[in-house]
Coordinates of C-alpha atoms in Angstrom, one line a residue:
M1 CA 0.0 0.0 0.0
S2 CA 1.2 3.5 -0.7
I3 CA -1.0 6.1 1.0
L4 CA 0.0 9.7 0.0
F5 CA -2.7 11.5 2.1
E6 CA -4.9 10.5 5.0
T7 CA -7.9 8.4 4.0
F8 CA -11.1 10.3 3.9
N9 CA -13.2 9.2 6.9
P10 CA -16.2 11.5 7.9
K11 CA -16.2 9.9 11.3
K12 CA -12.8 11.3 12.1
I13 CA -13.3 14.8 10.7
K14 CA -15.0 17.7 12.4
L15 CA -17.6 18.7 9.8
T16 CA -19.8 21.8 9.5
K17 CA -23.6 21.7 9.1
Y18 CA -23.5 22.4 5.4
L19 CA -21.3 20.4 3.1
F20 CA -21.0 21.3 -0.6
F21 CA -19.3 18.8 -3.0
T22 CA -17.9 20.2 -6.2
G23 CA -15.7 19.0 -9.1
K24 CA -15.7 18.1 -12.8
G25 CA -18.2 15.5 -14.1
G26 CA -17.1 11.9 -13.4
V27 CA -14.7 12.6 -10.5
G28 CA -16.9 10.9 -8.0
K29 CA -18.8 13.8 -6.4
T30 CA -22.0 11.8 -6.1
S31 CA -20.3 8.6 -4.7
T32 CA -18.4 10.7 -2.1
A33 CA -21.4 12.8 -1.1
C34 CA -23.6 9.7 -0.7
A35 CA -21.0 7.8 1.3
T36 CA -20.5 10.8 3.6
A37 CA -24.3 11.1 4.1
V38 CA -24.7 7.4 4.9
I39 CA -21.8 7.2 7.3
L40 CA -22.9 10.3 9.2
A41 CA -26.5 8.9 9.4
D42 CA -25.1 5.5 10.6
E43 CA -23.4 7.5 13.4
G44 CA -26.8 8.7 14.5
K45 CA -26.8 12.2 12.8
K46 CA -29.9 13.4 11.1
V47 CA -28.8 14.0 7.5
L48 CA -30.4 15.6 4.4
L49 CA -28.7 14.8 1.1
I50 CA -29.6 17.0 -1.9
S51 CA -28.5 16.5 -5.5
T52 CA -28.7 19.2 -8.2
D53 CA -26.5 17.4 -10.7
P54 CA -28.1 17.0 -14.1
A55 CA -26.2 13.7 -14.5
S56 CA -27.2 12.5 -11.1
N57 CA -27.6 8.8 -10.6
L58 CA -28.9 9.1 -7.0
Q59 CA -31.9 6.9 -7.8
D60 CA -29.6 4.1 -9.0
V61 CA -27.4 4.6 -6.0
F62 CA -30.2 4.1 -3.5
N63 CA -32.4 1.9 -5.7
I64 CA -35.5 4.0 -5.0
E65 CA -37.7 6.5 -6.8
L66 CA -36.7 10.0 -5.6
N67 CA -38.3 13.4 -5.8
N68 CA -37.6 17.1 -5.0
K69 CA -39.5 16.9 -1.7
G70 CA -37.4 14.3 0.1
V71 CA -37.5 10.5 0.5
S72 CA -36.5 8.4 3.5
I73 CA -34.0 5.6 2.8
K74 CA -35.2 2.4 4.4
D75 CA -31.7 0.9 5.0
V76 CA -30.4 4.3 6.5
P77 CA -33.0 5.4 9.1
N78 CA -31.5 8.9 9.7
L79 CA -31.2 9.9 6.0
I80 CA -33.5 11.9 3.8
V81 CA -32.6 12.3 0.1
V82 CA -33.8 15.0 -2.3
N83 CA -33.2 14.8 -6.0
I84 CA -33.8 18.1 -7.8
D85 CA -33.9 17.8 -11.6
P86 CA -32.2 21.1 -12.6
E87 CA -33.2 20.8 -16.2
E88 CA -36.9 20.3 -15.3
A89 CA -36.6 23.2 -12.8
A90 CA -34.9 25.3 -15.6
Q91 CA -37.8 24.5 -18.0
E92 CA -40.4 25.6 -15.5
Y93 CA -38.4 28.6 -14.7
K94 CA -37.9 29.5 -18.4
E95 CA -41.7 29.2 -19.0
S96 CA -42.5 31.4 -16.1
I97 CA -40.4 34.2 -17.6
V98 CA -41.5 33.8 -21.2
A99 CA -45.2 32.9 -20.8
P100 CA -46.4 36.5 -20.1
Y101 CA -44.9 37.6 -23.5
R102 CA -46.5 34.9 -25.7
G103 CA -48.9 36.3 -28.2
K104 CA -47.7 39.9 -27.4
L105 CA -44.3 39.8 -29.1
P106 CA -43.3 38.3 -32.5
D107 CA -42.4 34.6 -32.5
V108 CA -38.8 35.3 -33.5
V109 CA -38.4 37.5 -30.3
I110 CA -40.0 34.7 -28.2
K111 CA -37.6 32.2 -29.7
N112 CA -34.7 34.4 -28.9
M113 CA -35.8 34.8 -25.3
E114 CA -36.2 31.0 -25.0
E115 CA -32.7 30.4 -26.3
Q116 CA -31.2 33.1 -24.0
L117 CA -32.7 31.0 -21.2
S118 CA -31.6 27.6 -22.4
G119 CA -27.9 27.5 -21.5
S120 CA -26.1 25.7 -18.7
C121 CA -26.0 29.0 -16.7
S122 CA -29.8 29.1 -16.6
V123 CA -29.9 25.4 -15.5
E124 CA -27.5 26.2 -12.7
I125 CA -29.4 29.3 -11.6
A126 CA -32.7 27.3 -11.6
A127 CA -31.0 24.7 -9.4
F128 CA -29.6 27.4 -7.1
N129 CA -33.1 28.8 -6.9
E130 CA -34.4 25.4 -5.7
F131 CA -31.7 24.6 -3.2
S132 CA -31.6 28.1 -1.7
A133 CA -34.8 27.2 0.0
F134 CA -33.0 24.4 1.8
I135 CA -30.1 26.6 2.9
T136 CA -32.3 29.4 4.3
D137 CA -35.2 27.5 5.8
E138 CA -35.1 27.6 9.6
K139 CA -37.1 24.5 10.1
T140 CA -34.7 22.5 7.9
E141 CA -31.7 23.9 9.7
Q142 CA -33.1 22.9 13.1
E143 CA -34.2 19.4 11.9
Y144 CA -30.9 18.2 10.5
D145 CA -27.4 17.9 11.9
H146 CA -25.9 17.9 8.4
I147 CA -27.2 19.2 5.0
I148 CA -25.1 17.8 2.1
F149 CA -25.2 19.1 -1.4
D150 CA -24.0 17.0 -4.3
T151 CA -22.8 19.7 -6.7
A152 CA -22.0 23.3 -5.6
P153 CA -22.8 26.4 -7.5
T154 CA -20.0 27.9 -9.6
G155 CA -18.3 31.2 -8.9
H156 CA -20.0 32.6 -12.0
T157 CA -23.5 31.9 -10.7
L158 CA -22.7 33.3 -7.2
R159 CA -21.3 36.5 -8.7
L160 CA -24.4 36.9 -10.8
M161 CA -26.5 36.7 -7.6
Q162 CA -24.6 39.5 -6.0
L163 CA -24.8 42.0 -8.9
P164 CA -27.4 44.8 -8.6
S165 CA -28.0 44.8 -12.3
A166 CA -29.1 41.1 -12.1
W167 CA -32.3 42.5 -10.7
S168 CA -32.9 45.3 -13.2
N169 CA -35.0 45.3 -16.3
F170 CA -32.4 46.5 -18.7
I171 CA -31.9 42.9 -19.8
S172 CA -35.2 42.7 -21.6
E173 CA -34.1 45.6 -23.8
S174 CA -30.5 44.5 -24.5
T175 CA -29.1 41.6 -26.5
H176 CA -25.4 41.7 -27.1
G177 CA -25.0 38.1 -28.3
A178 CA -23.8 36.6 -25.0
S179 CA -25.6 34.0 -23.1
C180 CA -26.8 34.8 -19.6
L181 CA -28.9 37.9 -20.1
G182 CA -32.3 37.6 -18.7
Q183 CA -32.1 34.5 -16.6
L184 CA -32.6 36.3 -13.3
S185 CA -35.7 38.1 -14.6
G186 CA -38.6 37.8 -12.3
L187 CA -36.6 36.6 -9.3
E188 CA -36.8 39.9 -7.4
S189 CA -38.9 38.3 -4.7
K190 CA -36.1 35.8 -4.1
K191 CA -33.4 38.4 -3.6
E192 CA -33.2 38.2 0.2
I193 CA -33.2 34.4 0.1
Y194 CA -30.3 34.4 -2.3
K195 CA -28.4 37.0 -0.2
Q196 CA -28.8 34.8 2.9
A197 CA -27.8 31.7 0.9
V198 CA -24.6 33.3 -0.3
E199 CA -23.8 34.5 3.2
T200 CA -24.3 31.0 4.6
L201 CA -22.0 29.6 1.9
S202 CA -19.3 32.1 3.0
N203 CA -19.7 31.3 6.7
K204 CA -16.8 29.0 7.5
D205 CA -18.4 27.9 10.8
M206 CA -21.5 26.7 8.9
T207 CA -20.2 25.6 5.5
T208 CA -17.4 23.5 4.1
L209 CA -16.7 23.3 0.3
I210 CA -15.3 19.9 -0.6
L211 CA -13.4 19.8 -3.9
V212 CA -13.3 16.4 -5.4
S213 CA -10.7 15.5 -8.0
R214 CA -9.1 12.5 -9.7
P215 CA -5.4 12.1 -9.4
E216 CA -5.0 13.5 -13.0
K217 CA -3.5 16.7 -14.3
E218 CA -6.6 18.1 -16.0
S219 CA -8.9 17.2 -13.0
L220 CA -6.6 18.9 -10.5
K221 CA -6.3 22.0 -12.7
E222 CA -10.1 22.2 -12.8
A223 CA -10.3 21.8 -9.0
E224 CA -7.8 24.7 -8.6
R225 CA -9.8 26.9 -10.9
A226 CA -13.1 26.3 -9.1
S227 CA -11.4 26.8 -5.7
Q228 CA -9.9 30.2 -6.7
E229 CA -13.2 31.4 -8.1
L230 CA -15.0 30.6 -4.9
K231 CA -12.2 31.9 -2.7
D232 CA -12.6 35.2 -4.5
L233 CA -16.1 35.3 -3.3
G234 CA -15.1 34.7 0.3
I235 CA -15.8 31.0 0.4
N236 CA -12.5 30.0 2.0
N237 CA -13.4 26.9 4.1
Q238 CA -12.3 24.3 1.5
I239 CA -10.9 20.8 1.7
L240 CA -9.6 18.6 -1.2
I241 CA -10.5 14.9 -1.8
I242 CA -8.5 12.9 -4.3
N243 CA -10.7 10.1 -5.5
G244 CA -9.5 6.9 -7.3
V245 CA -6.0 6.5 -6.1
L246 CA -4.4 3.2 -7.2
Q247 CA -2.4 1.9 -4.2
S248 CA -0.3 -0.9 -5.7
Y249 CA 0.7 -2.5 -9.1
D250 CA 1.7 -5.8 -10.5
D251 CA 1.6 -5.5 -14.3
T252 CA 2.7 -3.0 -16.9
V253 CA -0.7 -1.3 -17.1
S254 CA -1.1 -1.0 -13.4
K255 CA 2.5 0.3 -13.0
S256 CA 1.9 2.9 -15.8
L257 CA -1.3 4.1 -14.1
F258 CA 0.3 4.2 -10.7
D259 CA 3.3 6.2 -12.0
K260 CA 1.0 8.6 -13.9
Q261 CA -1.1 9.3 -10.9
R262 CA 1.9 9.9 -8.6
E263 CA 3.4 12.3 -11.1
A264 CA 0.1 14.3 -11.3
L265 CA -0.1 14.5 -7.5
R266 CA 3.6 15.4 -7.2
N267 CA 3.0 18.3 -9.7
M268 CA -0.4 19.3 -8.5
P269 CA -1.2 23.1 -8.8
P270 CA 0.6 25.1 -6.1
D271 CA -2.6 26.5 -4.7
L272 CA -3.9 23.0 -3.9
K273 CA -0.7 21.9 -2.1
N274 CA -1.6 23.9 1.0
F275 CA -5.1 22.3 1.3
V276 CA -6.1 19.8 3.9
T277 CA -6.2 16.8 1.5
Y278 CA -7.7 13.3 1.8
E279 CA -7.7 10.4 -0.5
I280 CA -10.0 7.6 -1.5
S281 CA -8.6 4.4 -3.1
L282 CA -9.6 3.4 -6.6
R283 CA -12.6 1.1 -6.5
A284 CA -13.4 -1.4 -9.2
Y285 CA -17.2 -1.4 -8.6
N286 CA -20.0 1.0 -9.5
I287 CA -21.3 2.7 -6.4
T288 CA -24.9 1.5 -6.3
G289 CA -26.9 0.0 -3.4
T290 CA -26.4 1.0 0.2
D291 CA -23.9 -1.8 0.8
N292 CA -21.5 -0.5 -1.8
V293 CA -22.1 3.1 -0.6
R294 CA -21.1 2.1 2.9
A295 CA -18.1 0.2 1.6
F296 CA -16.9 2.9 -0.8
L297 CA -14.6 4.8 1.6
Y298 CA -13.2 1.7 3.3
E299 CA -13.2 -1.5 1.3
D300 CA -11.8 -2.8 -1.9
N301 CA -13.9 -5.2 -4.0
D302 CA -12.3 -6.7 -7.1
K303 CA -15.2 -8.8 -8.1
I304 CA -15.5 -9.2 -11.8
S305 CA -18.8 -8.0 -13.4
S306 CA -20.8 -10.8 -15.1
E307 CA -21.8 -8.4 -18.0
K308 CA -20.7 -9.5 -21.5
I309 CA -19.9 -7.3 -24.5
N310 CA -22.8 -7.4 -26.9
S311 CA -20.9 -6.5 -30.1
N312 CA -19.1 -9.2 -32.1
R313 CA -16.6 -6.7 -33.2
I314 CA -15.5 -3.5 -31.4
P315 CA -14.5 -0.9 -34.0
K316 CA -11.2 1.1 -33.6
L317 CA -10.5 4.7 -34.4
K318 CA -9.2 3.8 -37.9
N319 CA -12.7 2.5 -38.8
V320 CA -14.1 6.0 -37.9
I321 CA -11.3 7.6 -40.1
D322 CA -12.2 5.3 -43.0
D323 CA -15.8 6.4 -42.8
L324 CA -15.0 10.1 -42.6
Y325 CA -12.8 9.8 -45.6
I326 CA -15.2 7.7 -47.7
S327 CA -18.1 10.0 -46.8
D328 CA -16.0 13.1 -47.8
K329 CA -16.6 15.1 -44.6
K330 CA -15.3 18.7 -44.8
V331 CA -15.6 19.9 -41.2
I332 CA -15.0 17.5 -38.3
F333 CA -15.4 18.4 -34.7
T334 CA -14.2 16.4 -31.7
M335 CA -16.7 17.1 -28.9
G336 CA -16.8 16.2 -25.2
K337 CA -16.1 17.3 -21.7
G338 CA -12.6 18.5 -20.7
G339 CA -10.1 15.7 -20.1
V340 CA -11.5 13.0 -22.4
G341 CA -8.8 13.3 -25.0
K342 CA -10.3 15.5 -27.7
T343 CA -7.0 17.0 -28.8
T344 CA -5.1 13.7 -29.3
I345 CA -8.1 12.2 -31.1
A346 CA -8.4 15.2 -33.4
A347 CA -4.7 14.9 -34.2
A348 CA -5.0 11.2 -34.9
I349 CA -7.9 11.9 -37.3
A350 CA -6.0 14.6 -39.1
L351 CA -3.0 12.3 -39.6
G352 CA -5.2 9.4 -40.7
L353 CA -7.0 11.5 -43.3
A354 CA -3.7 13.0 -44.5
Q355 CA -2.3 9.5 -45.0
K356 CA -5.3 8.7 -47.2
G357 CA -4.4 11.7 -49.4
A358 CA -6.7 14.4 -47.9
K359 CA -5.4 17.9 -47.4
V360 CA -6.1 18.7 -43.7
H361 CA -6.1 21.7 -41.5
L362 CA -6.1 20.9 -37.8
T363 CA -7.1 23.7 -35.4
T364 CA -7.0 23.6 -31.6
T365 CA -7.9 25.7 -28.6
D366 CA -5.4 23.7 -26.5
P367 CA -4.0 26.4 -24.1
A368 CA -0.7 24.5 -23.8
A369 CA -0.5 24.3 -27.6
H370 CA 0.8 20.8 -27.1
V371 CA -0.7 19.7 -30.4
K372 CA 2.5 20.7 -32.0
F373 CA 4.3 18.1 -29.9
V374 CA 1.7 15.5 -30.8
I375 CA 1.7 16.0 -34.6
E376 CA 4.0 17.9 -37.0
E377 CA 3.0 20.0 -39.9
S378 CA 3.6 18.5 -43.4
S379 CA 2.7 19.1 -47.0
D380 CA -0.7 17.5 -46.2
I381 CA -1.3 18.9 -42.7
T382 CA -1.4 22.5 -41.6
I383 CA -2.0 23.4 -37.9
S384 CA -3.3 26.5 -36.2
R385 CA -4.1 27.4 -32.6
I386 CA -6.9 29.6 -31.5
D387 CA -5.9 31.5 -28.3
E388 CA -9.1 31.3 -26.2
E389 CA -8.0 34.2 -23.9
T390 CA -7.1 36.5 -26.8
E391 CA -10.4 35.7 -28.6
L392 CA -12.4 36.2 -25.5
A393 CA -10.7 39.5 -24.7
K394 CA -11.3 40.7 -28.2
Y395 CA -15.0 39.8 -28.1
K396 CA -15.5 41.2 -24.6
E397 CA -14.0 44.6 -25.7
E398 CA -16.3 44.6 -28.8
V399 CA -19.4 44.0 -26.6
L400 CA -18.4 46.3 -23.8
S401 CA -17.5 49.2 -26.1
K402 CA -21.0 49.0 -27.6
A403 CA -22.6 48.7 -24.2
R404 CA -20.7 51.7 -22.8
E405 CA -22.5 53.9 -25.3
T406 CA -25.9 53.4 -23.5
M407 CA -25.4 51.8 -20.1
G408 CA -24.4 52.9 -16.6
N409 CA -21.8 51.2 -14.3
D410 CA -24.2 48.8 -12.7
D411 CA -25.5 47.5 -16.0
L412 CA -21.9 47.2 -17.3
A413 CA -20.9 45.1 -14.3
Y414 CA -23.7 42.7 -15.2
I415 CA -22.6 42.6 -18.8
E416 CA -19.0 41.9 -17.6
E417 CA -20.2 39.0 -15.5
D418 CA -22.3 37.7 -18.3
L419 CA -19.2 37.7 -20.5
R420 CA -17.5 35.3 -18.1
S421 CA -20.1 32.6 -18.8
P422 CA -19.0 29.3 -20.5
C423 CA -21.4 30.0 -23.4
T424 CA -19.8 33.4 -24.1
Q425 CA -16.4 31.9 -24.2
E426 CA -17.7 29.4 -26.8
I427 CA -19.2 32.2 -28.9
A428 CA -15.9 34.1 -28.9
V429 CA -13.9 31.0 -29.9
F430 CA -16.5 29.9 -32.4
R431 CA -16.1 33.2 -34.3
A432 CA -12.4 32.4 -34.7
F433 CA -13.3 28.9 -35.9
A434 CA -15.6 30.3 -38.5
Q435 CA -12.9 32.5 -39.9
I436 CA -10.6 29.5 -40.2
V437 CA -13.2 27.3 -41.9
E438 CA -14.0 30.1 -44.3
K439 CA -10.3 30.3 -45.3
A440 CA -9.9 26.5 -45.6
K441 CA -12.5 25.8 -48.4
N442 CA -10.2 23.4 -50.2
E443 CA -9.2 21.3 -47.1
V444 CA -10.8 19.1 -44.5
V445 CA -10.9 21.1 -41.3
V446 CA -10.5 19.2 -38.0
I447 CA -11.4 21.1 -34.9
D448 CA -10.7 19.8 -31.4
T449 CA -13.5 21.7 -29.6
A450 CA -17.1 21.9 -30.7
P451 CA -19.6 24.6 -29.8
T452 CA -22.6 23.2 -28.0
G453 CA -26.0 23.2 -29.6
H454 CA -27.1 26.0 -27.2
T455 CA -24.3 28.3 -28.6
L456 CA -25.2 27.6 -32.2
L457 CA -28.9 28.2 -31.5
L458 CA -28.0 31.3 -29.6
L459 CA -26.1 32.7 -32.5
D460 CA -28.9 31.7 -34.9
S461 CA -31.8 33.1 -32.8
T462 CA -29.8 36.3 -32.1
Q463 CA -29.2 36.6 -35.9
S464 CA -33.0 36.2 -36.5
Y465 CA -33.8 38.6 -33.7
H466 CA -31.4 41.2 -35.1
R467 CA -33.1 40.9 -38.5
E468 CA -36.4 41.5 -36.7
I469 CA -35.4 44.7 -34.9
S470 CA -32.7 45.9 -37.3
R471 CA -29.9 46.8 -34.9
L472 CA -26.5 45.5 -33.9
Q473 CA -26.4 43.7 -37.2
S474 CA -22.6 43.7 -37.0
D475 CA -22.6 41.5 -33.9
I476 CA -22.6 38.2 -35.9
P477 CA -19.8 38.1 -38.5
K478 CA -20.6 36.9 -42.0
S479 CA -18.2 33.9 -41.5
V480 CA -20.4 32.7 -38.6
K481 CA -23.6 33.2 -40.6
N482 CA -22.2 31.2 -43.5
L483 CA -20.9 28.4 -41.2
L484 CA -24.2 27.7 -39.4
P485 CA -25.9 26.2 -42.4
M486 CA -22.8 24.2 -43.2
L487 CA -22.8 22.7 -39.7
R488 CA -26.4 21.6 -40.2
N489 CA -25.5 19.8 -43.5
A490 CA -24.8 16.2 -42.5
D491 CA -23.1 15.6 -45.9
E492 CA -20.3 18.1 -45.0
T493 CA -20.0 18.1 -41.2
E494 CA -19.5 15.4 -38.6
V495 CA -19.3 15.9 -34.8
L496 CA -17.5 13.0 -33.0
I497 CA -18.7 12.6 -29.4
I498 CA -15.8 11.6 -27.1
T499 CA -16.5 10.0 -23.8
L500 CA -15.2 7.5 -21.2
A501 CA -16.8 4.2 -20.3
E502 CA -18.2 5.5 -17.0
T503 CA -21.6 6.7 -15.8
T504 CA -21.3 10.5 -15.6
P505 CA -19.2 11.0 -18.8
V506 CA -21.7 8.9 -20.9
Y507 CA -24.8 10.7 -19.5
E508 CA -23.0 14.1 -20.1
A509 CA -22.2 13.1 -23.6
M510 CA -25.8 12.1 -24.2
R511 CA -26.9 15.6 -23.1
L512 CA -24.3 17.2 -25.4
E513 CA -25.7 15.1 -28.3
S514 CA -29.3 16.1 -27.6
D515 CA -28.2 19.7 -27.4
L516 CA -26.7 19.3 -30.9
K517 CA -29.8 17.6 -32.2
R518 CA -31.8 20.6 -31.0
A519 CA -29.6 22.8 -33.1
G520 CA -30.0 20.5 -36.2
I521 CA -26.4 19.2 -36.0
N522 CA -25.7 15.6 -37.1
S523 CA -23.6 13.3 -35.0
K524 CA -22.9 9.7 -36.1
W525 CA -19.8 8.4 -34.2
W526 CA -19.1 8.0 -30.5
I527 CA -15.6 7.3 -29.4
I528 CA -14.9 5.8 -25.9
N529 CA -11.4 6.9 -24.9
A530 CA -9.0 5.6 -22.3
S531 CA -10.6 2.2 -21.9
L532 CA -9.1 -0.2 -19.3
Y533 CA -11.2 -3.0 -20.9
A534 CA -9.3 -2.6 -24.1
T535 CA -5.9 -2.9 -22.3
E536 CA -6.4 -6.5 -21.3
T537 CA -4.7 -5.8 -18.0
T538 CA -4.0 -8.7 -15.6
N539 CA -4.1 -6.6 -12.4
K540 CA -7.0 -7.8 -10.2
M541 CA -8.3 -4.4 -9.4
L542 CA -8.0 -2.9 -12.9
K543 CA -9.4 -6.1 -14.5
A544 CA -12.4 -5.8 -12.2
K545 CA -12.8 -2.1 -13.0
A546 CA -12.4 -2.9 -16.7
S547 CA -15.3 -5.4 -16.4
H548 CA -17.5 -2.7 -15.1
E549 CA -16.9 -0.6 -18.3
I550 CA -18.7 -3.3 -20.3
E551 CA -22.1 -1.9 -19.2
W552 CA -21.2 1.5 -20.6
I553 CA -19.6 0.2 -23.8
N554 CA -22.8 -1.8 -24.5
K555 CA -24.9 1.3 -23.7
V556 CA -22.9 3.4 -26.2
D557 CA -23.0 0.6 -28.8
K558 CA -26.9 0.5 -28.6
H559 CA -27.3 4.3 -28.4
S560 CA -25.1 4.9 -31.5
N561 CA -26.5 2.0 -33.5
G562 CA -23.1 0.4 -33.5
N563 CA -21.3 3.5 -34.7
F564 CA -18.7 3.7 -31.9
A565 CA -15.0 3.0 -31.4
V566 CA -13.0 2.1 -28.3
I567 CA -9.5 3.4 -27.7
E568 CA -7.4 1.7 -25.0
W569 CA -6.0 3.6 -22.0
K570 CA -2.4 4.5 -22.5
A571 CA 0.0 6.1 -20.0
D572 CA 2.1 8.0 -22.4
E573 CA 1.1 10.9 -24.6
I574 CA 0.5 9.5 -28.1
K575 CA 2.7 11.3 -30.7
G576 CA 3.5 11.2 -34.4
E577 CA 3.0 7.8 -36.2
K578 CA 1.8 6.2 -33.0
L579 CA -1.4 8.2 -33.4
L580 CA -2.3 5.7 -36.2
D581 CA -2.3 2.9 -33.6
L582 CA -5.3 4.3 -31.7

């Protein structure tokens, strides 16, 4: 055994009343929050567990139908579980804002309003709206010893709550092309509740923020970013849990994973090194059923899953490349959550197509620009890098300079916060993509980050809205207007959905896909990256974990009608000709 940090054990830690778990999708927030809730309840504490995660599998975890009012867990007498569906909440919330204008404003304006309220920021605010009631309700506070939230609000959402302009009406009169305008409309009555909720979050005697990360470079960077955003808002009582730490090895795959994790932890971001940090060992099993939840923090279980692969043949990435070449796709996006390997897969596709004789332009938003170390330019491959920060700064200045002509400081502060939203960043980068695609008419363009369907619909509906009211026409460049129809043409464009063979990444990928469908964008291929199942490891723990991937490989196989590929987990960064082995 090789323990780097103290094992996370809620029985041995002095915990505050409110516990917020946060971290990237797939790091184990839900498992850790559930295990904490069950263990505290077993100790005789009265516990309320609330999930606001759109990818929540709480119902599977406890094997019981849940709702947003609270359900008792039979096997855990002191535990009540609430499952808020934030997307359902967002839909109700959106309708409550838009309904009064139906029949009074043109359809194109209504459509624009609806799209403004359809982004991830609105989903999060609707969720915050729901769980604020639990934070501020005196009866709830008195009834429970601990109130645990699976998924904390981001710094962006909390900053919005604190801006005076968030409560003004200027939003209904201003559309600058960004994403979050309007989603606080009609919440004036909740202002005091939100204020109290934010104060409770900042009170270190009442609230602990628990950052959950994997022992991986990207995951740790995301934890640092979330931590800093929340510290800037005065939420300083934070601890770090590293989930999924491999403790020993006995074959080449397990040694490679062990070494890679140790290197990530040795080189973790400086700000995280000063945290009180705990670890949870890697578990092979899916955390479902109260027995597994109780065991999660303490017990290994390397039992092999009995599930069998349904497909007679598992395609590889080269099968996807063959199809892209034969179908003569012109624009290819790799799409997925951060850390799933989009850049490497985009580089492999570029190289594979070039080897078949295609002229390829590969473009990336990779901040480290490491694509140049992965693949070299040649007579058949050109490479460009879009600097996300530069594009965002350029776009911000364009929007703010226009806003300064008509708005006061409070309104400008709101616009500035709106411009920090993930959707706005996508819009800024997408504009740069559009210029590249426009230049590269005689090449296949491979892009390693795709805009979400919401971003595309936002650009499209804003374009329609501008046509309707004849102003700010210059906000959407011609290159973007030309690109939108091309992206909807399945003969020219393909979006490859990249995921991992795990619960949350697959559900998140499905949401991304439905988002694209809403925007009329075709997606045929799914690619499961970093699969332990494909490594044929002999290590007992990893072999058991690999067997639990089968359920998700089968699910993707069925969902994609067999249009999927599996890439095995590799310790080293794949470069040059080795990209063709994926």
